[in-house]
């Protein structure tokens, strides 16, 4: 089975072998896996964290890129210096700032995540199209997640889009899907469209439960696909 593992976001915990070894055990060694990476990197930089995170002073390891190359051997790796994202429509919208955590710093972190996912998805699409490589499944994940239990991909129906099942909305720690669903990962490109719907109250209340990356990703999914295609599955993980 041919699998693409798309890693995005901050390279925190990249030097923790427990993370890599869990990815190796449950994905890299189990399937014919190609890895694609986008990350943020600047030596001696303290990485921004959201206010709801329990992390403090997360420092970007100076050898982050070397570790990614050595461990994951990505087909494509692209890294950028950390960016601060400001969106005036979001920051000035009462439909968004009604949530007390929707401050400029947290909003920047949300957009940063969406940007990274969008970029690694584009790297995957370009590589797949250029090389003609056909993949059975795409897995979208972060660099800091230790996997304890993961589904056997050979048992999954490729007609569905899989999330974790620990709550009923759109858990976004892992996504597993047929490449047919890859457009669901371009939330960053559609951010203005989704925000306009929020401001105009054209998103049903049950589909806008909070201003979060998860909620935005869900509404981006609905631009392209029907919600009935989403399936929750058991994945046990630990956020390092």
Coordinates of N, CA and C in Angstrom, one line a residue:
X1 N 0.8 -1.2 0.0 CA 0.0 0.0 0.0 C 0.9 1.2 0.0
X2 N 0.6 2.2 -0.9 CA 1.4 3.4 -1.0 C 0.7 4.5 -0.2
X3 N 1.5 5.1 0.7 CA 1.0 6.1 1.6 C 1.9 7.4 1.5
X4 N 1.2 8.5 1.6 CA 1.9 9.8 1.8 C 1.7 10.3 3.2
X5 N 2.8 10.6 3.9 CA 2.7 11.2 5.2 C 3.0 12.7 5.1
X6 N 2.1 13.6 5.4 CA 2.3 15.0 5.2 C 2.4 15.6 6.7
X7 N 3.6 16.1 7.0 CA 3.9 16.7 8.3 C 3.9 18.2 8.2
X8 N 3.3 18.8 9.1 CA 3.2 20.3 9.0 C 3.4 20.9 10.4
X9 N 3.7 22.2 10.4 CA 3.7 23.0 11.6 C 5.1 23.1 12.2
X10 N 5.1 23.5 13.5 CA 6.3 23.7 14.2 C 7.1 22.4 14.5
X11 N 8.4 22.4 14.4 CA 9.2 21.2 14.6 C 9.5 20.9 16.1
X12 N 8.5 21.3 17.0 CA 8.7 21.0 18.4 C 8.7 19.5 18.6
X13 N 9.5 19.1 19.5 CA 9.7 17.7 19.9 C 10.3 16.9 18.8
X14 N 10.8 17.5 17.7 CA 11.4 16.8 16.6 C 12.6 15.9 17.1
X15 N 13.2 16.4 18.2 CA 14.4 15.6 18.7 C 14.0 14.6 19.8
X16 N 12.7 14.3 19.9 CA 12.2 13.3 20.8 C 12.0 12.0 20.1
X17 N 12.8 11.0 20.3 CA 12.8 9.8 19.5 C 11.5 9.0 19.7
X18 N 10.8 9.3 20.8 CA 9.5 8.6 21.1 C 8.5 9.0 20.0
X19 N 8.5 10.2 19.5 CA 7.6 10.6 18.4 C 8.0 9.9 17.1
X20 N 9.2 10.0 16.7 CA 9.6 9.4 15.5 C 9.4 7.9 15.5
X21 N 9.8 7.3 16.6 CA 9.7 5.8 16.6 C 8.2 5.4 16.5
X22 N 7.3 6.1 17.1 CA 5.9 5.8 16.9 C 5.4 6.0 15.5
X23 N 5.9 7.0 14.8 CA 5.6 7.2 13.4 C 6.2 6.0 12.6
X24 N 7.4 5.6 13.0 CA 8.1 4.6 12.2 C 7.3 3.2 12.4
X25 N 6.9 2.9 13.6 CA 6.2 1.7 13.9 C 4.9 1.6 13.2
X26 N 4.1 2.6 13.3 CA 2.7 2.6 12.9 C 2.5 3.0 11.4
X27 N 3.4 3.7 10.8 CA 3.2 4.2 9.5 C 4.4 3.9 8.6
X28 N 5.6 4.4 8.9 CA 6.7 4.4 8.0 C 7.2 2.9 7.6
X29 N 7.2 2.1 8.6 CA 7.7 0.7 8.4 C 6.5 -0.2 7.9
X30 N 5.3 0.2 8.2 CA 4.2 -0.7 7.9 C 3.7 -0.5 6.4
X31 N 4.0 0.6 5.8 CA 3.5 0.8 4.5 C 4.6 1.4 3.6
X32 N 4.5 1.4 2.3 CA 5.4 2.0 1.4 C 5.1 3.5 1.5
X33 N 5.9 4.2 2.3 CA 5.5 5.6 2.7 C 6.5 6.6 2.2
X34 N 5.9 7.6 1.5 CA 6.7 8.8 1.2 C 6.3 10.0 2.1
X35 N 7.3 10.7 2.5 CA 7.1 11.8 3.5 C 7.3 13.1 2.9
X36 N 6.4 14.1 3.2 CA 6.4 15.5 2.7 C 6.3 16.4 3.9
X37 N 7.2 17.4 3.9 CA 7.3 18.2 5.1 C 7.3 19.7 4.8
X38 N 6.5 20.4 5.6 CA 6.6 21.9 5.7 C 6.8 22.2 7.1
X39 N 7.7 23.1 7.4 CA 7.9 23.5 8.8 C 8.4 24.9 8.9
X40 N 8.4 25.4 10.2 CA 9.0 26.7 10.5 C 10.3 26.5 11.1
X41 N 11.3 27.3 10.7 CA 12.7 27.1 11.3 C 13.5 28.4 11.3
X42 N 14.0 28.7 12.4 CA 15.0 29.8 12.6 C 15.8 29.5 13.8
X43 N 17.1 29.4 13.7 CA 17.9 28.9 14.9 C 17.6 29.8 16.1
X44 N 17.6 29.2 17.3 CA 17.5 29.8 18.6 C 16.2 30.7 18.7
X45 N 15.2 30.2 18.0 CA 13.9 30.9 18.1 C 12.9 30.3 19.0
X46 N 12.3 31.1 19.9 CA 11.2 30.6 20.7 C 9.9 30.6 19.9
X47 N 9.4 29.4 19.8 CA 8.2 29.3 18.9 C 6.9 29.8 19.6
X48 N 6.1 30.4 18.9 CA 4.8 30.9 19.5 C 3.9 29.8 19.8
X49 N 3.2 29.8 21.0 CA 2.2 28.8 21.3 C 0.9 29.5 21.7
X50 N -0.2 28.8 21.5 CA -1.5 29.4 21.8 C -1.8 29.4 23.3
X51 N -2.6 30.3 23.7 CA -2.9 30.5 25.1 C -3.5 29.3 25.8
X52 N -4.1 28.4 25.1 CA -4.7 27.2 25.7 C -3.7 26.1 25.8
X53 N -2.5 26.3 25.2 CA -1.5 25.3 25.3 C -0.8 25.3 26.7
X54 N -0.4 24.1 27.1 CA 0.3 24.0 28.4 C 1.8 24.2 28.2
X55 N 2.2 24.4 27.0 CA 3.6 24.6 26.7 C 4.1 26.0 27.0
X56 N 5.4 26.1 27.4 CA 6.0 27.4 27.6 C 7.4 27.4 27.0
X57 N 7.8 28.5 26.4 CA 9.1 28.7 25.9 C 9.6 27.5 25.0
X58 N 8.8 27.2 24.0 CA 9.2 26.1 23.1 C 10.3 26.6 22.1
X59 N 11.5 26.1 22.3 CA 12.6 26.5 21.5 C 12.8 25.6 20.3
X60 N 13.0 26.2 19.1 CA 13.2 25.5 17.9 C 14.6 24.9 17.9
X61 N 14.8 23.6 18.0 CA 16.1 23.0 18.0 C 16.9 23.4 16.8
X62 N 18.2 23.8 17.0 CA 19.0 24.3 15.9 C 19.2 23.3 14.8
X63 N 19.1 22.0 15.2 CA 19.3 21.0 14.2 C 18.0 20.4 13.7
X64 N 16.9 21.1 13.8 CA 15.6 20.6 13.4 C 15.6 20.1 12.0
X65 N 16.1 20.8 11.1 CA 16.0 20.4 9.6 C 16.9 19.2 9.4
X66 N 18.0 19.1 10.0 CA 18.9 17.9 9.9 C 18.2 16.7 10.5
X67 N 17.5 16.9 11.6 CA 16.8 15.7 12.2 C 15.6 15.3 11.2
X68 N 14.9 16.2 10.7 CA 13.8 15.8 9.8 C 14.4 15.1 8.6
X69 N 15.5 15.5 8.0 CA 16.1 14.9 6.9 C 16.6 13.5 7.2
X70 N 17.2 13.4 8.4 CA 17.8 12.1 8.8 C 16.7 11.1 9.1
X71 N 15.7 11.5 9.9 CA 14.7 10.5 10.4 C 13.7 10.2 9.3
X72 N 13.1 11.2 8.7 CA 12.0 11.0 7.8 C 12.3 10.9 6.3
X73 N 13.5 11.4 6.0 CA 14.0 11.3 4.6 C 12.9 11.7 3.6
X74 N 12.4 13.0 3.8 CA 11.3 13.4 3.0 C 11.6 13.5 1.5
X75 N 10.6 13.2 0.7 CA 10.7 13.4 -0.7 C 10.8 14.9 -1.0
X76 N 10.1 15.7 -0.3 CA 10.2 17.2 -0.4 C 10.1 17.8 1.0
X77 N 11.0 18.7 1.3 CA 11.0 19.5 2.5 C 11.1 20.9 2.2
X78 N 10.2 21.7 2.8 CA 10.3 23.2 2.6 C 10.1 23.8 4.0
X79 N 11.0 24.7 4.3 CA 10.9 25.4 5.6 C 11.1 26.9 5.4
X80 N 10.5 27.6 6.3 CA 10.5 29.1 6.3 C 10.7 29.6 7.7
X81 N 11.1 30.8 7.8 CA 11.2 31.5 9.1 C 9.8 31.7 9.7
X82 N 9.6 31.6 11.0 CA 8.3 31.8 11.5 C 7.7 33.1 11.1
X83 N 6.4 33.1 10.8 CA 5.7 34.3 10.4 C 4.6 34.7 11.4
X84 N 4.3 36.0 11.4 CA 3.2 36.5 12.2 C 2.1 36.8 11.2
X85 N 0.9 36.2 11.4 CA -0.2 36.4 10.5 C -1.2 37.3 11.1
X86 N -1.6 38.4 10.4 CA -2.6 39.3 10.9 C -3.7 39.5 9.8
X87 N -4.9 39.3 10.2 CA -6.0 39.5 9.3 C -7.0 40.4 10.0
X88 N -7.1 41.6 9.4 CA -8.0 42.7 10.0 C -9.4 42.3 10.1
X89 N -9.9 41.6 9.0 CA -11.3 41.1 9.0 C -11.6 40.2 10.2
X90 N -10.7 39.3 10.5 CA -10.9 38.4 11.6 C -10.8 39.2 12.9
X91 N -9.7 40.0 13.1 CA -9.5 40.6 14.4 C -10.6 41.7 14.7
X92 N -11.2 42.2 13.7 CA -12.3 43.2 13.9 C -13.7 42.7 13.9
X93 N -13.8 41.4 13.8 CA -15.2 40.8 13.7 C -15.7 40.4 15.0
X94 N -16.9 40.9 15.4 CA -17.4 40.5 16.7 C -17.9 39.1 16.7
X95 N -18.2 38.6 15.5 CA -18.6 37.2 15.4 C -17.5 36.2 15.8
X96 N -16.2 36.7 15.7 CA -15.1 35.9 16.0 C -14.5 36.3 17.4
X97 N -14.4 37.6 17.7 CA -13.8 38.0 18.9 C -14.7 37.8 20.1
X98 N -15.9 37.3 19.9 CA -16.8 37.0 20.9 C -16.2 35.8 21.8
X99 N -15.4 35.0 21.1 CA -14.6 34.0 21.8 C -13.4 34.6 22.5
X100 N -13.3 34.4 23.8 CA -12.3 35.2 24.6 C -10.9 34.8 24.2
X101 N -10.7 33.7 23.6 CA -9.3 33.3 23.2 C -8.9 33.8 21.8
X102 N -9.9 34.4 21.1 CA -9.7 34.9 19.7 C -8.9 36.2 19.7
X103 N -7.7 36.2 20.3 CA -6.9 37.4 20.3 C -5.9 37.3 19.1
X104 N -5.2 38.4 18.8 CA -4.4 38.4 17.6 C -3.3 37.3 17.6
X105 N -2.7 37.0 18.8 CA -1.7 36.0 18.9 C -2.2 34.6 18.6
X106 N -3.3 34.3 19.2 CA -3.9 33.0 18.9 C -4.4 32.9 17.4
X107 N -5.0 33.9 16.9 CA -5.4 34.0 15.5 C -4.2 33.7 14.6
X108 N -3.1 34.4 14.9 CA -1.9 34.2 14.1 C -1.5 32.7 14.1
X109 N -1.5 32.1 15.3 CA -1.1 30.7 15.4 C -2.1 29.8 14.6
X110 N -3.4 30.1 14.6 CA -4.3 29.3 13.8 C -4.0 29.4 12.3
X111 N -3.8 30.6 11.8 CA -3.6 30.9 10.4 C -2.2 30.2 10.0
X112 N -1.2 30.3 10.9 CA 0.1 29.7 10.7 C -0.1 28.2 10.4
X113 N -0.9 27.5 11.2 CA -1.1 26.1 11.0 C -1.8 25.8 9.7
X114 N -2.8 26.6 9.3 CA -3.5 26.4 8.1 C -2.6 26.7 6.9
X115 N -1.7 27.7 7.0 CA -0.7 28.0 6.0 C 0.2 26.8 5.7
X116 N 0.7 26.2 6.8 CA 1.6 25.1 6.8 C 1.0 23.9 6.1
X117 N -0.2 23.6 6.5 CA -1.0 22.4 5.9 C -1.2 22.7 4.4
X118 N -1.6 23.9 4.0 CA -1.8 24.2 2.6 C -0.5 24.0 1.8
X119 N 0.6 24.4 2.4 CA 1.9 24.3 1.7 C 2.4 22.9 1.5
X120 N 2.3 22.1 2.6 CA 2.7 20.7 2.5 C 1.8 19.9 1.5
X121 N 0.5 20.3 1.5 CA -0.4 19.7 0.5 C 0.0 20.0 -0.9
X122 N 0.4 21.2 -1.2 CA 0.8 21.6 -2.5 C 2.1 20.9 -2.9
X123 N 3.0 20.7 -1.9 CA 4.2 20.0 -2.2 C 3.9 18.5 -2.6
X124 N 3.0 17.9 -1.9 CA 2.5 16.6 -2.3 C 1.9 16.5 -3.6
X125 N 1.0 17.4 -3.9 CA 0.3 17.4 -5.2 C 1.3 17.6 -6.4
X126 N 2.2 18.5 -6.2 CA 3.2 18.8 -7.3 C 4.1 17.5 -7.5
X127 N 4.5 16.9 -6.4 CA 5.3 15.7 -6.5 C 4.6 14.6 -7.2
X128 N 3.4 14.3 -6.7 CA 2.5 13.3 -7.3 C 2.3 13.5 -8.8
X129 N 1.9 14.7 -9.1 CA 1.7 15.0 -10.5 C 2.9 14.9 -11.4
X130 N 4.0 15.4 -10.9 CA 5.3 15.4 -11.7 C 5.8 13.9 -11.9
X131 N 5.8 13.1 -10.8 CA 6.3 11.8 -10.9 C 5.3 10.7 -11.3
X132 N 4.0 11.1 -11.3 CA 3.0 10.1 -11.6 C 2.8 9.1 -10.5
X133 N 3.3 9.4 -9.4 CA 3.1 8.4 -8.2 C 1.7 8.4 -7.8
X134 N 1.1 7.2 -7.6 CA -0.3 7.1 -7.2 C -0.3 6.6 -5.7
X135 N -1.0 7.3 -4.9 CA -1.1 6.9 -3.5 C -2.5 6.4 -3.1
X136 N -2.5 5.4 -2.2 CA -3.7 4.9 -1.7 C -4.3 5.7 -0.6
X137 N -3.4 6.2 0.3 CA -3.9 7.1 1.4 C -2.9 8.2 1.6
X138 N -3.5 9.3 2.1 CA -2.7 10.4 2.6 C -3.0 10.6 4.1
X139 N -1.9 10.7 4.9 CA -2.0 11.0 6.3 C -1.5 12.4 6.6
X140 N -2.3 13.2 7.2 CA -1.9 14.6 7.6 C -1.7 14.6 9.1
X141 N -0.5 15.0 9.5 CA -0.1 14.9 11.0 C 0.9 16.0 11.4
X142 N 1.0 16.2 12.7 CA 2.0 17.1 13.2 C 3.3 16.4 13.6
X143 N 4.3 17.2 13.9 CA 5.6 16.6 14.3 C 5.7 16.2 15.7
X144 N 4.8 16.5 16.5 CA 4.9 16.3 18.0 C 4.0 15.3 18.6
X145 N 3.4 14.4 17.8 CA 2.4 13.5 18.2 C 3.0 12.1 18.4
X146 N 2.9 11.5 19.5 CA 3.3 10.1 19.8 C 2.1 9.3 19.5
X147 N 2.2 8.3 18.6 CA 1.1 7.4 18.3 C 1.2 6.2 19.2
X148 N 0.1 5.8 19.8 CA 0.0 4.6 20.6 C -0.9 3.5 19.9
X149 N -1.8 4.0 19.2 CA -2.7 3.0 18.5 C -3.2 3.7 17.2
X150 N -3.1 2.9 16.1 CA -3.4 3.5 14.7 C -4.1 2.5 13.9
X151 N -5.1 2.9 13.1 CA -5.8 1.9 12.3 C -5.0 1.2 11.2
X152 N -5.4 0.0 10.9 CA -4.8 -0.7 9.8 C -5.4 -0.1 8.5
X153 N -4.6 0.6 7.7 CA -5.1 1.3 6.6 C -5.8 0.3 5.5
X154 N -5.3 -0.9 5.5 CA -5.8 -1.9 4.5 C -7.3 -2.2 4.8
X155 N -7.8 -1.9 6.0 CA -9.2 -2.2 6.3 C -10.1 -1.0 6.1
X156 N -9.6 0.1 5.7 CA -10.4 1.3 5.6 C -11.0 1.4 4.2
X157 N -12.2 1.9 4.1 CA -12.9 2.2 2.8 C -12.4 3.5 2.3
X158 N -11.8 3.5 1.1 CA -11.2 4.7 0.6 C -12.2 5.7 0.1
X159 N -13.5 5.4 0.2 CA -14.5 6.4 -0.2 C -14.8 7.4 0.9
X160 N -14.2 7.2 2.1 CA -14.5 8.1 3.2 C -13.2 8.9 3.7
X161 N -13.5 9.9 4.4 CA -12.5 10.8 5.0 C -12.4 10.5 6.5
X162 N -11.3 10.2 7.0 CA -11.2 9.7 8.4 C -10.6 10.8 9.3
X163 N -11.2 11.0 10.5 CA -10.7 11.8 11.5 C -10.7 10.9 12.8
X164 N -10.1 11.4 13.9 CA -10.2 10.7 15.1 C -11.6 10.8 15.6
X165 N -11.9 9.9 16.6 CA -13.3 9.8 17.0 C -13.5 10.2 18.5
X166 N -12.6 11.0 19.1 CA -12.7 11.3 20.5 C -13.7 12.4 20.8
X167 N -14.2 13.1 19.8 CA -15.4 13.9 19.9 C -16.1 14.0 18.6
X168 N -17.4 14.5 18.6 CA -18.2 14.3 17.4 C -18.1 15.4 16.3
X169 N -17.2 16.3 16.5 CA -17.1 17.4 15.5 C -16.1 17.1 14.4
X170 N -14.9 17.7 14.4 CA -14.0 17.4 13.3 C -12.6 17.3 13.9
X171 N -12.3 16.3 14.7 CA -11.0 16.2 15.3 C -9.9 16.3 14.3
X172 N -8.9 17.1 14.5 CA -7.9 17.4 13.4 C -6.5 17.1 13.8
X173 N -6.2 16.2 14.8 CA -4.9 15.8 15.1 C -4.3 15.0 14.0
X174 N -5.1 14.1 13.4 CA -4.8 13.2 12.3 C -6.0 13.3 11.3
X175 N -5.6 13.4 10.0 CA -6.6 13.1 8.9 C -6.0 12.0 8.1
X176 N -6.9 11.1 7.7 CA -6.5 10.0 6.8 C -7.5 10.0 5.6
X177 N -7.0 10.0 4.4 CA -7.9 10.1 3.3 C -7.3 9.6 2.0
X178 N -8.2 9.2 1.1 CA -7.9 9.0 -0.3 C -7.4 10.4 -0.9
X179 N -6.4 10.4 -1.8 CA -5.9 11.7 -2.4 C -7.1 12.5 -3.1
X180 N -8.1 11.8 -3.4 CA -9.3 12.5 -3.9 C -9.8 13.6 -3.1
X181 N -9.5 13.5 -1.8 CA -10.0 14.5 -0.8 C -9.0 15.6 -0.5
X182 N -7.9 15.7 -1.3 CA -6.8 16.6 -1.0 C -7.2 18.1 -0.9
X183 N -8.2 18.5 -1.7 CA -8.7 19.9 -1.6 C -9.2 20.3 -0.3
X184 N -9.6 19.3 0.5 CA -10.0 19.6 1.9 C -8.9 20.3 2.7
X185 N -7.7 20.2 2.3 CA -6.6 20.7 3.1 C -6.2 22.1 2.7
X186 N -6.9 22.8 1.8 CA -6.5 24.1 1.4 C -7.4 25.2 2.1
X187 N -7.6 25.0 3.4 CA -8.4 26.0 4.2 C -7.7 27.3 4.1
X188 N -6.4 27.4 4.1 CA -5.7 28.7 4.1 C -6.2 29.5 2.9
X189 N -6.2 28.9 1.7 CA -6.6 29.5 0.5 C -8.1 30.0 0.6
X190 N -8.9 29.3 1.3 CA -10.3 29.7 1.4 C -10.7 30.5 2.6
X191 N -9.7 30.9 3.4 CA -10.0 31.5 4.7 C -10.9 32.7 4.6
X192 N -10.6 33.6 3.6 CA -11.4 34.8 3.5 C -12.9 34.5 3.1
X193 N -13.1 33.4 2.3 CA -14.4 33.0 2.0 C -15.2 32.5 3.2
X194 N -14.5 31.7 4.0 CA -15.1 31.1 5.2 C -15.4 32.2 6.3
X195 N -14.4 33.1 6.4 CA -14.6 34.2 7.4 C -15.8 35.1 7.0
X196 N -15.9 35.4 5.7 CA -17.1 36.2 5.2 C -18.4 35.5 5.5
X197 N -18.4 34.2 5.4 CA -19.6 33.4 5.8 C -19.9 33.5 7.2
X198 N -18.9 33.5 8.0 CA -19.1 33.7 9.5 C -19.6 35.0 9.8
X199 N -19.0 36.1 9.2 CA -19.5 37.4 9.5 C -20.9 37.7 9.0
X200 N -21.2 37.1 7.8 CA -22.6 37.2 7.2 C -23.6 36.3 7.8
X201 N -23.2 35.5 8.7 CA -24.1 34.5 9.4 C -24.7 33.5 8.4
X202 N -24.0 33.1 7.4 CA -24.5 32.2 6.4 C -24.0 30.8 6.7
X203 N -23.3 30.6 7.8 CA -22.9 29.2 8.2 C -23.8 28.8 9.3
X204 N -24.5 27.7 9.2 CA -25.4 27.2 10.3 C -24.7 27.2 11.6
X205 N -25.4 27.5 12.7 CA -24.8 27.7 14.0 C -24.1 26.4 14.4
X206 N -24.7 25.2 14.1 CA -24.1 24.0 14.5 C -22.7 23.7 13.8
X207 N -22.5 24.5 12.7 CA -21.2 24.3 12.0 C -20.2 25.3 12.3
X208 N -20.6 26.3 13.2 CA -19.6 27.3 13.7 C -19.7 27.3 15.2
X209 N -19.0 26.4 15.8 CA -19.1 26.2 17.3 C -18.0 27.0 18.0
X210 N -16.9 27.4 17.2 CA -15.9 28.2 17.8 C -15.0 28.7 16.7
X211 N -14.2 29.7 16.9 CA -13.2 30.1 15.9 C -11.9 29.3 16.2
X212 N -11.7 28.3 15.5 CA -10.5 27.4 15.7 C -10.1 26.8 14.4
X213 N -8.9 26.3 14.3 CA -8.4 25.6 13.1 C -9.3 24.5 12.8
X214 N -9.7 23.7 13.8 CA -10.6 22.6 13.5 C -11.9 23.0 12.9
X215 N -12.5 24.0 13.4 CA -13.8 24.5 12.9 C -13.7 25.1 11.4
X216 N -12.6 25.8 11.2 CA -12.3 26.3 9.9 C -12.1 25.2 8.9
X217 N -11.3 24.2 9.3 CA -11.1 23.0 8.4 C -12.4 22.3 8.1
X218 N -13.2 22.2 9.0 CA -14.5 21.5 8.8 C -15.3 22.3 7.8
X219 N -15.4 23.6 7.9 CA -16.2 24.4 6.9 C -15.5 24.4 5.6
X220 N -14.2 24.3 5.5 CA -13.5 24.1 4.2 C -13.9 22.8 3.6
X221 N -13.9 21.7 4.4 CA -14.3 20.4 3.9 C -15.6 20.5 3.2
X222 N -16.6 21.2 3.8 CA -17.9 21.3 3.3 C -18.0 22.1 2.0
X223 N -17.0 22.9 1.7 CA -17.0 23.6 0.4 C -17.0 22.5 -0.7
X224 N -16.3 21.4 -0.5 CA -16.0 20.5 -1.6 C -16.8 19.2 -1.4
X225 N -17.0 18.8 -0.2 CA -17.6 17.4 0.0 C -18.7 17.5 1.0
X226 N -19.5 16.4 1.0 CA -20.6 16.3 2.0 C -20.2 15.7 3.3
X227 N -20.8 16.2 4.4 CA -20.4 15.8 5.7 C -20.6 14.3 5.9
X228 N -21.5 13.7 5.1 CA -21.7 12.2 5.3 C -20.5 11.4 4.9
X229 N -19.5 12.0 4.3 CA -18.3 11.3 3.9 C -17.2 11.2 5.0
X230 N -17.5 11.9 6.2 CA -16.6 11.9 7.3 C -16.8 10.7 8.2
X231 N -15.8 10.0 8.6 CA -15.8 8.9 9.5 C -14.8 9.1 10.6
X232 N -15.3 8.9 11.8 CA -14.4 8.9 13.0 C -13.9 7.5 13.3
X233 N -12.6 7.4 13.6 CA -12.0 6.1 13.9 C -11.1 6.3 15.1
X234 N -10.8 5.2 15.7 CA -10.0 5.2 17.0 C -8.5 5.4 16.6
X235 N -7.9 6.4 17.2 CA -6.5 6.6 17.1 C -6.1 7.1 18.5
X236 N -5.2 6.4 19.2 CA -4.7 6.8 20.5 C -3.4 7.4 20.3
X237 N -3.3 8.6 20.9 CA -2.0 9.4 20.7 C -1.7 10.2 22.0
X238 N -0.6 10.8 22.0 CA -0.1 11.6 23.1 C 0.6 12.8 22.5
X239 N 0.2 14.0 22.9 CA 0.7 15.2 22.4 C 1.9 15.6 23.3
X240 N 3.1 15.5 22.6 CA 4.3 15.7 23.4 C 4.7 17.1 23.6

